[in-house]
Every structure is written in structure tokens, then in C-alpha cells.
Amino acid sequence: MLTRRKLIDMYIRFFEEKGHKRIETASLIPVNDPTVLFTTAGMHPLVPFLLGEPHPSGKRLVNVQTCLRTNDIEEVGDMGHLTFFEMLGNWSLGDYFKEDAIAFSYEFLTSPKYLGFDKNKIAVTVFAGDETAPRDDVSAKKWEEMGIAKENIFYLEKEHNWWGLAGGVGPCGPDTEMFIDTGKPKCSKNCSPACKCGKYLEIWNDVFMQYVIKSAGEKAQPLQQKNVDTGMGVERVLTMVNGLKSVYETECFKPVIEMLEKLSNKSYSDEKYSKAFRVISEHIRSATMILGDKNDVVPSNVGQGYVLRRLIRRAINYARKLEIEASQLTQLCQFYIDYFKADYTSLEKKKQLILEEFEKEIRKFENTINGGYKEFEKAVSKMQNNTLEGEVAFRLYDTFGFPIEITQEMCADRGIDIDMEGFFESYKKHQELSRSACVGVFKGGLADDSYESTKYHTATHLMLAGLRKYLGEGVHQKGCNITDERVRFDFSFDRKLTDEEIVLVEKFVNDTIDKQLDVVCEEMPKDNAYKKGALGDFGSKYNDIVKVYSIIGVSCEICGGPHVCNTKELGKFKIVKQESSSAGVRRLKAILE
Ligand code: SER
């Protein structure tokens, strides 16, 4: 049996022997990147180096990276989708290119010293070519030379054989993907790895990052540096090498599924329950890794905190199906802390906090979940046109704490439609009634910003202005994380702030609040914003047209918002903690009372 430990060690050693340096696993929560909530691939923290900045560890890198992908949370529970996973990756930053990358991949996949797959069971795809980049004959030729039969090499379009970050901006390029042929018959004459019939299972992806998209909607342009970025999911490899049916049979989930079997007295193999086993084990694993990350995230109604809340609450919802008390799920959290702590040391350090936050969230939802179910059943019995009223969905969200995605799933399970337009209308009405915030809060998206977090966005601008006033203009924002209970703010500064400095910054913010200044938002081209003197420390990450928020005489920043209308809405500002974030970067936590 190939274990996770052996696989990771084997992969790292293989690439170290080929001149790669192991780099540290980056945080699951990217601090300096406002464009994404979580690290979604091993290349993510490497973007500046793929674009040409020299990496301190050289041009050949390898690591295992924790990743979280959130677009398919409601799909989790089938056999394949995961939110959290570990990705093995190797990179060439302008060093070797297609031929060496393919030779490395081939050796690792087929050599009996490594994964030992039969070369006849490997199928690969290469880019078919379009107006951006030519057909990738170089990769196809190399695969053939290595020993992959011509009929197992497939040319596919951009949709399948091109990789770049979600959002469409950043380094990108054609890729060549590797699949294990399960031996099932072809589902049709045109059956290929692009098809979802289950004949081919993806095992590895080599991306040739030789292009960049500079801003949304722009065409890809060639990069000077030709890079390789590869990614291989640990859980999938363990499934395939060990000949298992799904990731849930691997060591990553099996022990937890067995724990759930004991707690519930039900069997995973009973089809009535197997989805619930999968959802609970998967979501608790992801929630533990988010809570245990070195950057703090707690359940909330905004950003990463909202994803965390959804994961925990969806797991609780499925725990009901297994008739398990939600509080018992803490044991699973404990299991994952122990399982991963040797690799990700913040888990052990934050153990107490992880368990406390987890239990707190369970208690919050437990208090309302039964009421919510009753409300749901009552509404279902009275509904018209087989559609749940939007207002009911909103009440479930607002009063009973049901993330809207959970209500949607409950409806889908029962074959009921849901009036989402009505939900958004109720939501909007409620926001308008409960506050007077200016802009952008209701974005039609669901990872919404509450009024509390909106206040923190504005308070953060005031804090940055105060820091620059007393510590100098060398202070720049390095990262920011807001919940509806606090802001955590990272900025460039290389020493501890004195108590006097903290008091001065607090006083500056509170005085500005007392002055009752309007917060004004304007949209303009990015260059004009800089000319106007707006601060904006994430230059290339902004779109061409940006929003600039100004508080006259105090602050002017490029920012997506949302913000309150007037500083008087903020209450009292207090800095509650300071610490070092990394070399040359300080971290402050502040609250509004
Ligand atoms: N970035 C590519 C992927 O996520 C290869 O790692 O598939």
C-alpha cells in the first residue's frame, strides 16, 4: 500500500535528485492577494516568479501545497469532488521546458522505483492549437519518443488543454495532462480523456506557462520566461496506485468514515447514507485546515469565513441524516489535526483555538437548525407552484443561519424550485432597512459583506492613513483580512510600534470618526487614480477601471469596497493586538466597539 507519507517523500526526493529545491508550503489563505479567497494551486504563491522575479531558491522548485477550491462545494458528496486537497508540484522558472518536464513525468509515473504504472495504461492530452498558440507537436512527439502509443495521445481544445488561474488574469499556457486508463471499454467512437465516462482518470498536469494575461478580458501575450508548472493531487494518486474505487477509501478519509460508522451505527456501504459520510468527512477535513491555517479565519458571513461557515453547517446538516449529534463531529476535527500536524505545524499550535471555534460554530447552528427545519417544512406544505418563496429562504438565512446554498440543496433534494430572485430582493430590502451603506454591498453574490464588515473596510482605510501619518509614508498595506468582528491588517514596517504610537493611531481614527466625514466613491482609469494620489498596493492585480474611495483630507485609496457613507457610522476604534507577520511586516488586529 502506498501511503501519503511515502508518496510525498518519494515525489520530493525524485525532484530533488533532479536539481529541484523544496520550498515551504504557503498558507492556504493568501494574505497579499485580494483577488482570491484561498490558494487554489501550487503555482499560486509563485505568480511573481513565473512572471520573471528571481526566486531565492533558484529556478527548479518542488513542494506539496495545501489547496482549497470552492466552486463545487455542493458537488462534494459524489465520488470525486474535493474542496481541500494536497497538490504535489514541480516548477521550472525559465529553466527546463516541455521535453524535460515530460521526461520527468514519464519516469515518475512508470518507473518501478516510483509509481510503476504500465506505460500502455497511460493516455495523455496535448493542446490542439488556436489563434493564441500553435498545436503542441513538441509535447506529442516527446510522449511518443518516451513510449506512449500514438492512439493514446489526444489533441484537445483550449477548454481542456490550457491552464490559468480562475479569474483569467496571470501566467497561463497550454498543458499536457496525464490519465490512467482504467481498462473500461470506450463509451463511444470519440471517447477521450475529455469525456466523463470514467474510462480515463486524470493523474497529473504539466502546464507550460509561457503566456500572461495582464488584465481581465485581454489576450494572452508571450512571456519572456518559459516556465513549467505541474500539479498532481495526493488523494487521487493514492486512490489510483492502490487500486481503490474512490478517494474515500484512502487513508485520507477511511479512518474518519469508520469513526462515523461507529458514532452512527450505520454503514458507509449502505447507499442511503454513503453521501452523508462523504460530505461530513470531506467538509470537516477542509474546515479543520482553514481553522488551522497560520492566518486566522473564523466562521462569519463574509469571504473565507463564509466558506468555512458553509462547510461546517453543511456537515452538520448531513450529520442529521446519520442521526449524529453535531458536537460529536469535534472528534473528526481532532483526527485531522493529528493527521496533518507533522507537515503543517500551525495545526498543533492552534489546536485549542481550532476546537473552540469549531464548537462555537456548532453551538450557534444547533440552536437554530431545528427551528429552521420546522420553518422549511411549514413553507413547503403551503407553497405554490412547487416553489419555495424567496422570503422564506431569506428568513432561513437571516434568522435560522441556513447558508442559502444549503436551502438550495434541501430544495433540490426534494425536487422543489426556489425563488432566488425573491431571496435577493428580501436580502436587499433587509440591507436597506438595516443600514445606510453606500455602495456595492449587494453584489448579487453570496459571499456577501455584512454591515459590520463594511464598517471594518472603512476603518481599515482610516487606520492605514493614521499609520502613514505617524510612522511615515514607507508604510504600505501588505495584507488585510476582515470579518464582522475584527480587522487583521498587515503592513510594511520593521519594528514593534510603541504604546504611544498605538494610542496616536487610535486617536487619529477616532477623531476622524467624530468629524463625521463622508466617504466618497468614484470610478476612474487606474492611471488617473494613481495621478490623483490614490494609494493602491496591488498594482497589476487591479482592473483598468478602478474604484477610488476618498475621505476628504484623510484618505484616498483604490479599493473594491464596500464602505459606509459617513465615518460617523463606525463607532469606537481600538487596536487590540500587534505582532510580527513576517520579516519587515507588522500585523495589527483592531475592533470597533
Ligand atoms: N496549476 C496547474 C493545476 O492546478 C498545475 O499545477 O492543474
Coordinates of C-alpha atoms and ligand atoms in Angstrom, one line a residue:
M1 CA 0.0 0.0 0.0
L2 CA 1.4 3.4 -1.0
T3 CA 0.9 5.8 2.0
R4 CA 0.6 9.5 1.8
R5 CA 3.8 9.9 3.7
K6 CA 5.7 7.7 1.2
L7 CA 4.2 9.4 -1.8
I8 CA 5.1 12.9 -0.7
D9 CA 8.6 11.9 0.3
M10 CA 9.1 9.9 -2.9
Y11 CA 8.0 12.8 -5.1
I12 CA 10.1 15.4 -3.3
R13 CA 13.2 13.2 -3.4
F14 CA 12.7 12.4 -7.1
F15 CA 12.7 16.1 -8.0
E16 CA 15.4 17.0 -5.5
E17 CA 17.6 14.4 -7.3
K18 CA 16.9 16.3 -10.5
G19 CA 18.2 19.6 -9.0
H20 CA 15.0 21.0 -7.5
K21 CA 14.9 22.8 -4.2
R22 CA 12.0 22.0 -1.8
I23 CA 10.1 25.2 -0.9
E24 CA 7.8 25.7 2.1
T25 CA 4.1 25.1 1.7
A26 CA 2.4 28.5 1.5
S27 CA -0.6 29.5 3.6
L28 CA -4.0 28.3 2.5
I29 CA -5.2 31.9 2.9
P30 CA -3.2 34.2 0.6
V31 CA -2.6 37.4 2.5
N32 CA -1.2 39.6 -0.2
D33 CA -3.7 38.8 -2.9
P34 CA -7.1 40.4 -2.7
T35 CA -8.3 38.6 -5.9
V36 CA -8.9 35.2 -4.4
L37 CA -10.1 33.7 -1.1
F38 CA -7.9 30.6 -1.0
T39 CA -4.7 29.1 -2.5
T40 CA -6.1 27.0 -5.3
A41 CA -2.9 25.6 -6.8
G42 CA 0.8 25.1 -6.0
M43 CA 1.7 27.8 -8.6
H44 CA -0.5 30.4 -6.9
P45 CA 2.1 31.7 -4.4
L46 CA 4.7 31.6 -7.3
V47 CA 3.0 34.0 -9.6
P48 CA 5.6 36.8 -9.3
F49 CA 8.4 34.3 -10.0
L50 CA 6.6 32.8 -13.0
L51 CA 6.4 36.4 -14.3
G52 CA 10.1 36.9 -14.0
E53 CA 11.1 37.9 -10.5
P54 CA 14.1 35.7 -9.4
H55 CA 13.1 33.1 -6.7
P56 CA 15.5 33.0 -3.7
S57 CA 15.6 29.1 -4.0
G58 CA 16.6 29.1 -7.7
K59 CA 14.9 28.0 -10.9
R60 CA 13.9 24.5 -10.1
L61 CA 11.4 24.1 -7.2
V62 CA 9.3 21.3 -5.7
N63 CA 6.8 21.1 -2.9
V64 CA 3.5 19.9 -1.6
Q65 CA 0.9 22.6 -1.4
T66 CA -2.4 22.7 0.5
C67 CA -5.2 23.9 -1.8
L68 CA -8.8 24.7 -1.5
R69 CA -11.3 25.0 -4.3
T70 CA -14.7 26.3 -3.5
N71 CA -16.7 26.4 -6.8
D72 CA -18.1 23.0 -6.3
I73 CA -18.9 22.7 -2.6
E74 CA -22.4 21.4 -3.3
E75 CA -20.9 18.7 -5.6
V76 CA -18.9 17.3 -2.7
G77 CA -20.5 14.0 -1.7
D78 CA -20.1 12.4 -5.1
M79 CA -17.2 10.1 -5.6
G80 CA -14.7 12.7 -6.8
H81 CA -15.1 16.3 -5.8
L82 CA -12.9 17.6 -3.0
T83 CA -12.7 21.2 -1.6
F84 CA -9.4 20.8 0.2
F85 CA -6.6 18.7 -1.3
E86 CA -2.8 18.5 -1.3
M87 CA -1.0 19.1 -4.5
L88 CA 2.4 17.9 -5.4
G89 CA 4.2 20.2 -7.8
N90 CA 7.4 20.9 -9.5
W91 CA 8.4 24.1 -11.3
S92 CA 10.9 25.3 -13.8
L93 CA 11.2 29.1 -13.7
G94 CA 12.7 29.8 -17.1
D95 CA 14.9 26.7 -16.9
Y96 CA 13.9 23.4 -18.5
F97 CA 10.8 23.3 -20.7
K98 CA 8.5 20.8 -22.4
E99 CA 10.8 17.9 -23.2
D100 CA 12.5 17.6 -19.7
A101 CA 9.2 18.1 -17.9
I102 CA 7.6 15.3 -19.9
A103 CA 10.6 13.1 -19.4
F104 CA 10.4 13.7 -15.6
S105 CA 6.7 13.0 -15.5
Y106 CA 7.1 9.8 -17.6
E107 CA 9.8 8.5 -15.4
F108 CA 7.9 9.2 -12.1
L109 CA 4.7 7.6 -13.5
T110 CA 6.2 4.5 -15.0
S111 CA 9.5 3.6 -13.2
P112 CA 9.1 0.7 -10.8
K113 CA 11.1 2.7 -8.3
Y114 CA 8.3 5.3 -8.3
L115 CA 4.6 4.9 -9.2
G116 CA 5.3 2.0 -11.6
F117 CA 2.3 2.4 -14.0
D118 CA 2.3 0.3 -17.1
K119 CA 3.0 2.8 -20.0
N120 CA 0.2 1.2 -22.0
K121 CA -2.2 2.3 -19.4
I122 CA -1.2 5.9 -19.7
A123 CA -3.1 8.3 -22.0
V124 CA -2.1 11.9 -22.5
T125 CA -3.7 15.0 -23.9
V126 CA -1.9 17.9 -25.7
F127 CA -3.1 21.3 -26.9
A128 CA -4.7 21.2 -30.3
G129 CA -3.7 24.8 -31.2
D130 CA -5.7 28.0 -31.9
E131 CA -5.1 31.7 -32.7
T132 CA -3.1 32.2 -29.4
A133 CA -0.7 29.3 -29.6
P134 CA 0.1 26.6 -32.1
R135 CA -0.7 22.9 -31.9
D136 CA 1.7 21.4 -29.3
D137 CA 3.5 18.9 -31.6
V138 CA 6.7 19.2 -29.4
S139 CA 4.9 17.6 -26.4
A140 CA 3.2 15.0 -28.6
K141 CA 6.5 14.0 -30.2
K142 CA 8.2 13.7 -26.8
W143 CA 5.4 11.5 -25.4
E144 CA 5.7 9.2 -28.4
E145 CA 9.5 9.1 -28.0
M146 CA 9.1 8.1 -24.4
G147 CA 6.9 5.2 -25.4
I148 CA 3.3 6.3 -25.3
A149 CA 1.4 4.8 -28.2
K150 CA 0.1 7.3 -30.8
E151 CA -3.6 6.2 -30.2
N152 CA -3.2 7.2 -26.5
I153 CA -2.2 10.8 -27.4
F154 CA -5.2 13.1 -27.8
Y155 CA -5.2 16.7 -29.1
L156 CA -7.8 18.8 -27.3
E157 CA -9.0 22.3 -27.5
K158 CA -8.4 25.2 -25.1
E159 CA -11.3 24.3 -22.9
H160 CA -9.4 21.1 -21.9
N161 CA -5.7 21.8 -22.5
W162 CA -5.0 25.3 -21.4
W163 CA -4.4 26.3 -17.8
G164 CA -4.5 29.7 -16.0
L165 CA -5.9 31.0 -12.7
A166 CA -9.6 31.4 -12.3
G167 CA -10.4 35.0 -13.0
G168 CA -8.4 34.8 -16.2
V169 CA -5.5 37.1 -15.2
G170 CA -1.9 36.0 -14.7
P171 CA 0.5 33.5 -16.2
C172 CA -1.0 30.7 -18.3
G173 CA -0.3 28.4 -21.2
P174 CA -1.0 25.1 -22.9
D175 CA -0.8 22.0 -20.8
T176 CA -0.4 18.3 -21.3
E177 CA -2.4 16.1 -19.0
M178 CA -1.8 12.6 -18.0
F179 CA -4.5 10.0 -17.4
I180 CA -4.7 6.4 -16.2
D181 CA -6.8 4.2 -18.5
T182 CA -9.0 2.1 -16.2
G183 CA -9.5 -0.5 -18.9
K184 CA -13.2 0.2 -19.2
P185 CA -14.4 0.0 -22.8
K186 CA -14.6 3.3 -24.7
C187 CA -18.1 4.8 -24.3
S188 CA -18.2 5.9 -27.9
K189 CA -16.1 6.1 -31.0
N190 CA -14.9 9.6 -29.9
C191 CA -14.3 8.6 -26.3
S192 CA -11.2 10.5 -25.0
P193 CA -9.8 11.8 -21.7
A194 CA -12.1 14.8 -22.2
C195 CA -15.1 12.6 -21.6
K196 CA -16.6 12.0 -18.2
C197 CA -17.5 8.3 -18.7
G198 CA -14.8 7.2 -16.2
K199 CA -12.6 5.3 -18.6
Y200 CA -9.7 7.8 -18.1
L201 CA -8.8 9.3 -14.7
E202 CA -6.6 12.3 -14.6
I203 CA -3.4 12.0 -12.5
W204 CA -1.1 14.9 -13.4
N205 CA -1.0 18.1 -15.2
D206 CA 2.1 19.7 -16.8
V207 CA 1.4 23.3 -17.7
F208 CA 3.8 25.2 -20.0
M209 CA 3.4 28.7 -18.7
Q210 CA 4.8 30.8 -21.5
Y211 CA 2.0 33.4 -21.7
V212 CA 0.5 36.0 -19.5
I213 CA -2.9 37.7 -19.5
K214 CA -2.3 41.1 -18.0
S215 CA -5.9 42.2 -17.2
A216 CA -9.3 40.7 -17.4
G217 CA -10.6 40.3 -21.0
E218 CA -7.2 40.9 -22.6
K219 CA -5.5 38.4 -24.9
A220 CA -2.6 36.2 -23.8
Q221 CA 0.8 37.6 -24.6
P222 CA 4.0 35.6 -24.7
L223 CA 6.1 35.8 -21.6
Q224 CA 9.9 36.2 -21.8
Q225 CA 10.4 33.4 -19.4
K226 CA 9.2 30.0 -20.4
N227 CA 8.0 28.1 -17.3
V228 CA 6.8 24.7 -16.3
D229 CA 4.2 24.3 -13.6
T230 CA 3.0 20.9 -12.7
G231 CA 0.3 19.6 -10.3
M232 CA -0.6 16.2 -9.0
G233 CA -3.3 15.6 -6.4
V234 CA -2.1 13.4 -3.5
E235 CA -5.5 11.9 -2.8
R236 CA -6.1 10.9 -6.4
V237 CA -2.7 9.3 -6.8
L238 CA -3.2 7.2 -3.6
T239 CA -6.6 6.1 -5.0
M240 CA -5.2 5.0 -8.4
V241 CA -1.9 3.5 -7.3
N242 CA -3.6 1.5 -4.5
G243 CA -6.4 0.3 -6.9
L244 CA -9.2 1.9 -4.8
K245 CA -12.6 3.0 -6.0
S246 CA -12.5 6.5 -4.7
V247 CA -10.6 8.9 -2.6
Y248 CA -12.9 8.0 0.3
E249 CA -11.2 4.6 0.5
T250 CA -7.8 6.1 1.0
E251 CA -6.1 6.8 4.4
C252 CA -7.2 10.4 4.0
F253 CA -10.8 9.6 4.7
K254 CA -11.3 6.0 5.6
P255 CA -10.4 6.3 9.3
V256 CA -12.9 9.1 9.6
I257 CA -15.6 7.2 7.8
E258 CA -15.0 4.4 10.2
M259 CA -15.4 6.8 13.2
L260 CA -18.7 8.0 11.7
E261 CA -19.8 4.4 11.3
K262 CA -19.3 3.8 15.0
L263 CA -20.9 7.0 16.0
S264 CA -24.0 6.5 13.9
N265 CA -24.2 2.7 13.9
K266 CA -24.8 2.9 10.2
S267 CA -22.7 1.6 7.3
Y268 CA -20.9 3.6 4.7
S269 CA -21.7 0.8 2.2
D270 CA -25.5 1.5 2.8
E271 CA -26.2 3.7 -0.2
K272 CA -28.9 5.5 1.7
Y273 CA -26.1 7.0 3.8
S274 CA -22.9 7.0 1.9
K275 CA -23.2 10.5 0.6
A276 CA -23.6 11.8 4.1
F277 CA -20.4 10.0 5.2
R278 CA -18.5 11.6 2.3
V279 CA -19.8 15.1 2.8
I280 CA -19.1 15.1 6.5
S281 CA -15.6 13.7 6.3
E282 CA -14.6 15.9 3.4
H283 CA -16.0 19.1 4.9
I284 CA -14.6 18.6 8.4
R285 CA -11.2 18.0 6.9
S286 CA -11.4 21.3 4.9
A287 CA -12.8 23.2 7.9
T288 CA -10.0 21.9 10.1
M289 CA -7.4 23.0 7.6
I290 CA -8.9 26.5 7.2
L291 CA -9.2 27.0 11.0
G292 CA -5.7 25.6 11.5
D293 CA -4.0 27.8 8.9
K294 CA -1.4 30.2 10.2
N295 CA -3.5 33.1 9.0
D296 CA -6.6 33.3 11.2
V297 CA -10.0 32.8 9.7
V298 CA -13.2 32.2 11.8
P299 CA -16.7 31.4 10.6
S300 CA -18.5 34.6 9.5
N301 CA -20.8 35.9 6.8
V302 CA -18.0 37.2 4.6
G303 CA -15.2 35.9 2.4
Q304 CA -13.2 33.0 3.7
G305 CA -15.2 33.0 6.9
Y306 CA -18.4 32.4 4.9
V307 CA -16.9 29.4 3.1
L308 CA -15.8 28.0 6.4
R309 CA -19.3 28.5 7.8
R310 CA -20.9 26.8 4.8
L311 CA -18.6 23.8 5.2
I312 CA -19.3 23.3 8.9
R313 CA -23.0 23.9 8.6
R314 CA -23.4 21.6 5.6
A315 CA -21.5 18.9 7.5
I316 CA -23.9 19.5 10.5
N317 CA -26.9 19.2 8.1
Y318 CA -25.6 15.8 6.8
A319 CA -24.8 14.7 10.4
R320 CA -28.6 14.9 11.0
K321 CA -29.1 12.3 8.2
L322 CA -26.8 10.0 10.1
E323 CA -28.5 10.9 13.4
I324 CA -25.3 12.0 14.9
E325 CA -25.1 14.9 17.4
A326 CA -23.2 17.7 15.8
S327 CA -21.0 18.1 18.9
Q328 CA -19.5 14.6 18.1
L329 CA -18.0 16.0 14.9
T330 CA -15.3 17.6 17.0
Q331 CA -13.6 14.2 17.2
L332 CA -13.2 14.3 13.5
C333 CA -11.6 17.7 13.7
Q334 CA -9.2 16.3 16.3
F335 CA -8.3 13.4 14.0
Y336 CA -7.3 15.7 11.2
I337 CA -5.3 17.9 13.5
D338 CA -3.3 14.8 14.5
Y339 CA -3.1 13.5 10.9
F340 CA -1.7 16.7 9.4
K341 CA 0.2 18.3 12.2
A342 CA 3.7 16.9 11.3
D343 CA 3.5 18.7 8.0
Y344 CA 1.6 21.8 8.9
T345 CA 2.8 22.9 12.3
S346 CA 0.3 25.7 12.9
L347 CA -2.4 22.9 13.5
E348 CA -0.7 21.8 16.7
K349 CA -0.1 25.4 17.8
K350 CA -3.7 26.4 17.2
K351 CA -5.3 23.2 18.3
Q352 CA -7.2 24.8 21.2
L353 CA -8.4 27.6 19.1
I354 CA -9.5 25.3 16.2
L355 CA -11.6 23.1 18.5
E356 CA -13.1 26.1 20.3
E357 CA -14.1 27.9 17.1
F358 CA -15.4 24.7 15.7
E359 CA -17.5 24.0 18.8
K360 CA -18.7 27.6 18.9
E361 CA -20.0 27.4 15.3
I362 CA -21.7 24.0 16.0
R363 CA -23.5 25.6 19.0
K364 CA -24.6 28.6 17.0
F365 CA -26.2 26.5 14.3
E366 CA -27.5 23.8 16.6
N367 CA -29.6 26.5 18.4
T368 CA -31.4 27.4 15.3
I369 CA -31.3 24.4 13.0
N370 CA -34.5 22.7 14.3
G371 CA -36.5 25.9 14.1
G372 CA -35.2 26.3 10.6
Y373 CA -36.3 22.8 9.6
K374 CA -39.8 23.4 11.0
E375 CA -40.0 26.7 9.1
F376 CA -38.9 25.0 5.9
E377 CA -41.4 22.2 6.3
K378 CA -44.2 24.6 7.1
A379 CA -43.4 26.7 4.0
V380 CA -43.1 23.6 1.8
S381 CA -46.6 22.4 2.9
K382 CA -48.1 25.7 1.9
M383 CA -46.0 26.6 -1.2
Q384 CA -47.5 27.2 -4.6
N385 CA -46.1 26.1 -8.0
N386 CA -43.7 23.8 -6.3
T387 CA -41.5 26.8 -5.5
L388 CA -40.1 27.9 -2.1
E389 CA -40.8 31.6 -1.6
G390 CA -37.7 33.9 -1.6
E391 CA -38.7 35.5 1.6
V392 CA -38.7 32.1 3.3
A393 CA -35.3 31.3 2.0
F394 CA -34.2 34.7 3.3
R395 CA -35.7 34.0 6.8
L396 CA -33.9 30.7 6.9
Y397 CA -30.7 32.6 6.1
D398 CA -31.1 35.5 8.3
T399 CA -33.0 34.1 11.3
F400 CA -32.0 30.5 11.3
G401 CA -28.5 30.7 9.9
F402 CA -29.0 28.4 6.9
P403 CA -26.5 29.4 4.2
I404 CA -28.6 29.9 1.1
E405 CA -26.7 27.2 -0.7
I406 CA -27.9 24.7 2.0
T407 CA -31.5 25.8 1.4
Q408 CA -31.0 25.4 -2.3
E409 CA -29.7 21.9 -1.8
M410 CA -32.6 21.0 0.5
C411 CA -35.0 22.2 -2.2
A412 CA -33.1 20.3 -4.9
D413 CA -33.2 17.1 -2.8
R414 CA -37.0 17.4 -2.7
G415 CA -37.4 18.4 -6.3
I416 CA -38.6 21.9 -5.3
D417 CA -37.7 25.1 -7.1
I418 CA -36.6 28.2 -5.1
D419 CA -37.4 31.8 -5.9
M420 CA -33.8 33.1 -5.9
E421 CA -34.9 36.5 -7.3
G422 CA -37.3 36.8 -4.3
F423 CA -34.5 35.8 -2.0
F424 CA -32.2 38.5 -3.3
E425 CA -35.0 41.1 -3.1
S426 CA -35.6 40.3 0.5
Y427 CA -31.9 40.4 1.2
K428 CA -31.6 43.8 -0.5
K429 CA -34.7 45.2 1.4
H430 CA -33.2 44.0 4.6
Q431 CA -29.8 45.6 3.9
E432 CA -31.5 48.9 3.0
L433 CA -33.6 48.8 6.2
S434 CA -30.8 47.9 8.5
R435 CA -28.3 50.4 7.3
S436 CA -27.4 53.3 5.1
A437 CA -24.2 52.0 3.4
C438 CA -23.4 53.5 0.1
V439 CA -22.3 51.0 -2.5
G440 CA -21.6 47.7 -3.8
V441 CA -22.6 45.6 -0.8
F442 CA -25.2 43.7 -2.5
K443 CA -23.4 42.3 -5.4
G444 CA -25.7 39.5 -6.3
G445 CA -23.0 37.2 -5.0
L446 CA -23.4 35.3 -1.9
A447 CA -20.1 35.7 -0.1
D448 CA -21.6 39.0 0.9
D449 CA -20.3 41.7 3.2
S450 CA -22.4 42.4 6.3
Y451 CA -22.8 45.9 7.6
E452 CA -20.3 45.1 10.4
S453 CA -17.6 44.0 7.9
T454 CA -18.4 47.0 5.7
K455 CA -17.6 49.3 8.7
Y456 CA -14.3 47.4 9.1
H457 CA -13.4 48.1 5.5
T458 CA -13.7 51.9 6.1
A459 CA -12.0 51.7 9.5
T460 CA -9.1 50.0 7.7
H461 CA -8.6 53.0 5.4
L462 CA -8.5 55.3 8.4
M463 CA -6.1 53.1 10.2
L464 CA -3.7 53.0 7.2
A465 CA -3.9 56.8 7.0
G466 CA -3.1 57.0 10.7
L467 CA -0.2 54.6 10.4
R468 CA 1.3 56.6 7.5
K469 CA 0.9 59.8 9.4
Y470 CA 2.8 58.7 12.4
L471 CA 5.1 56.0 11.1
G472 CA 5.9 57.5 7.7
E473 CA 5.0 57.1 4.1
G474 CA 7.0 53.9 3.9
V475 CA 4.0 52.1 5.4
H476 CA 2.1 50.2 2.7
Q477 CA -0.6 47.6 3.0
K478 CA 0.6 44.1 2.7
G479 CA -2.5 42.1 3.5
C480 CA -5.9 42.5 5.1
N481 CA -8.5 40.1 6.5
I482 CA -11.8 41.3 7.6
T483 CA -14.6 39.5 9.5
D484 CA -17.6 41.1 11.0
E485 CA -15.8 41.0 14.4
R486 CA -12.4 42.5 13.6
V487 CA -9.8 43.5 11.0
R488 CA -6.4 42.0 10.8
F489 CA -4.1 44.2 8.9
D490 CA -0.5 43.6 7.6
F491 CA 1.7 46.5 6.6
S492 CA 5.4 47.1 5.8
F493 CA 7.2 48.3 9.0
D494 CA 10.2 46.7 10.6
R495 CA 9.8 47.2 14.3
K496 CA 7.3 47.0 17.1
L497 CA 5.1 50.0 17.5
T498 CA 5.5 51.8 20.8
D499 CA 2.4 52.2 23.1
E500 CA 2.4 55.9 22.3
E501 CA 2.3 55.2 18.6
I502 CA -0.6 52.8 19.0
V503 CA -2.5 55.5 21.0
L504 CA -1.8 58.1 18.4
V505 CA -3.1 56.0 15.6
E506 CA -6.2 55.0 17.6
K507 CA -6.8 58.7 18.4
F508 CA -6.4 59.7 14.8
V509 CA -9.0 57.1 13.7
N510 CA -11.5 58.1 16.4
D511 CA -11.1 61.8 15.8
T512 CA -11.8 61.2 12.1
I513 CA -14.9 59.2 13.1
D514 CA -16.0 62.1 15.2
K515 CA -15.6 64.6 12.4
Q516 CA -18.5 62.8 10.6
L517 CA -16.8 62.8 7.2
D518 CA -18.4 61.5 4.0
V519 CA -16.9 58.5 2.2
V520 CA -17.0 59.3 -1.5
C521 CA -16.6 56.7 -4.2
E522 CA -15.6 57.4 -7.8
E523 CA -14.7 55.2 -10.7
M524 CA -11.8 56.1 -13.0
P525 CA -9.0 54.6 -15.1
K526 CA -6.2 53.1 -12.9
D527 CA -3.6 55.6 -14.1
N528 CA -5.8 58.6 -13.2
A529 CA -6.3 57.1 -9.7
Y530 CA -2.5 57.0 -9.2
K531 CA -2.2 60.5 -10.6
K532 CA -4.8 61.7 -8.1
G533 CA -2.6 60.3 -5.4
A534 CA -4.7 57.3 -4.5
L535 CA -2.9 54.5 -2.6
G536 CA -3.2 51.1 -4.2
D537 CA -0.6 48.5 -3.3
F538 CA -1.8 45.7 -5.5
G539 CA -0.9 47.4 -8.9
S540 CA -1.1 44.7 -11.5
K541 CA -4.0 42.9 -9.8
Y542 CA -6.5 45.8 -10.4
N543 CA -8.7 46.1 -13.4
D544 CA -8.1 49.0 -15.8
I545 CA -11.1 50.9 -14.3
V546 CA -10.9 51.1 -10.5
K547 CA -13.0 52.4 -7.7
V548 CA -11.4 55.1 -5.6
Y549 CA -12.7 55.8 -2.1
S550 CA -11.9 59.1 -0.6
I551 CA -12.4 60.6 2.9
I552 CA -11.6 64.2 2.3
G553 CA -8.4 65.3 3.8
V554 CA -7.7 61.9 5.3
S555 CA -7.5 59.0 2.9
C556 CA -7.7 58.2 -0.8
E557 CA -7.4 54.5 -1.8
I558 CA -8.1 52.2 -4.7
C559 CA -10.4 49.6 -3.3
G560 CA -13.3 47.4 -4.3
G561 CA -15.3 48.4 -1.2
P562 CA -17.8 48.2 0.3
H563 CA -17.7 51.2 2.6
V564 CA -20.1 53.1 4.8
C565 CA -21.3 56.5 3.7
N566 CA -20.0 58.5 6.6
T567 CA -17.3 57.9 9.2
K568 CA -19.8 58.6 12.0
E569 CA -21.2 55.1 11.4
L570 CA -18.1 53.4 12.7
G571 CA -18.4 53.6 16.5
K572 CA -15.2 53.4 18.5
F573 CA -12.0 52.1 17.1
K574 CA -9.5 50.1 19.2
I575 CA -6.2 48.3 18.3
V576 CA -6.2 45.1 20.4
K577 CA -3.1 43.3 19.3
Q578 CA 0.1 43.7 17.4
E579 CA 2.6 41.1 16.3
S580 CA 5.1 40.5 13.6
S581 CA 3.7 38.8 10.5
S582 CA 6.9 38.1 8.6
A583 CA 10.3 39.9 8.1
G584 CA 9.6 43.6 7.7
V585 CA 5.8 43.2 8.0
R586 CA 3.8 44.0 11.2
R587 CA 0.3 42.9 11.9
L588 CA -2.3 44.7 13.9
K589 CA -5.7 43.5 15.0
A590 CA -8.4 46.1 15.6
I591 CA -12.0 46.1 16.6
L592 CA -14.9 48.5 16.5
E593 CA -16.9 48.8 19.7
Ligands
SER1 N1 -1.6 24.8 -12.0 C1 -1.9 23.5 -12.6 C2 -3.2 22.9 -12.0 O1 -3.6 23.3 -11.0 C3 -0.7 22.6 -12.4 O2 -0.4 22.6 -11.1 O3 -3.6 21.9 -12.6

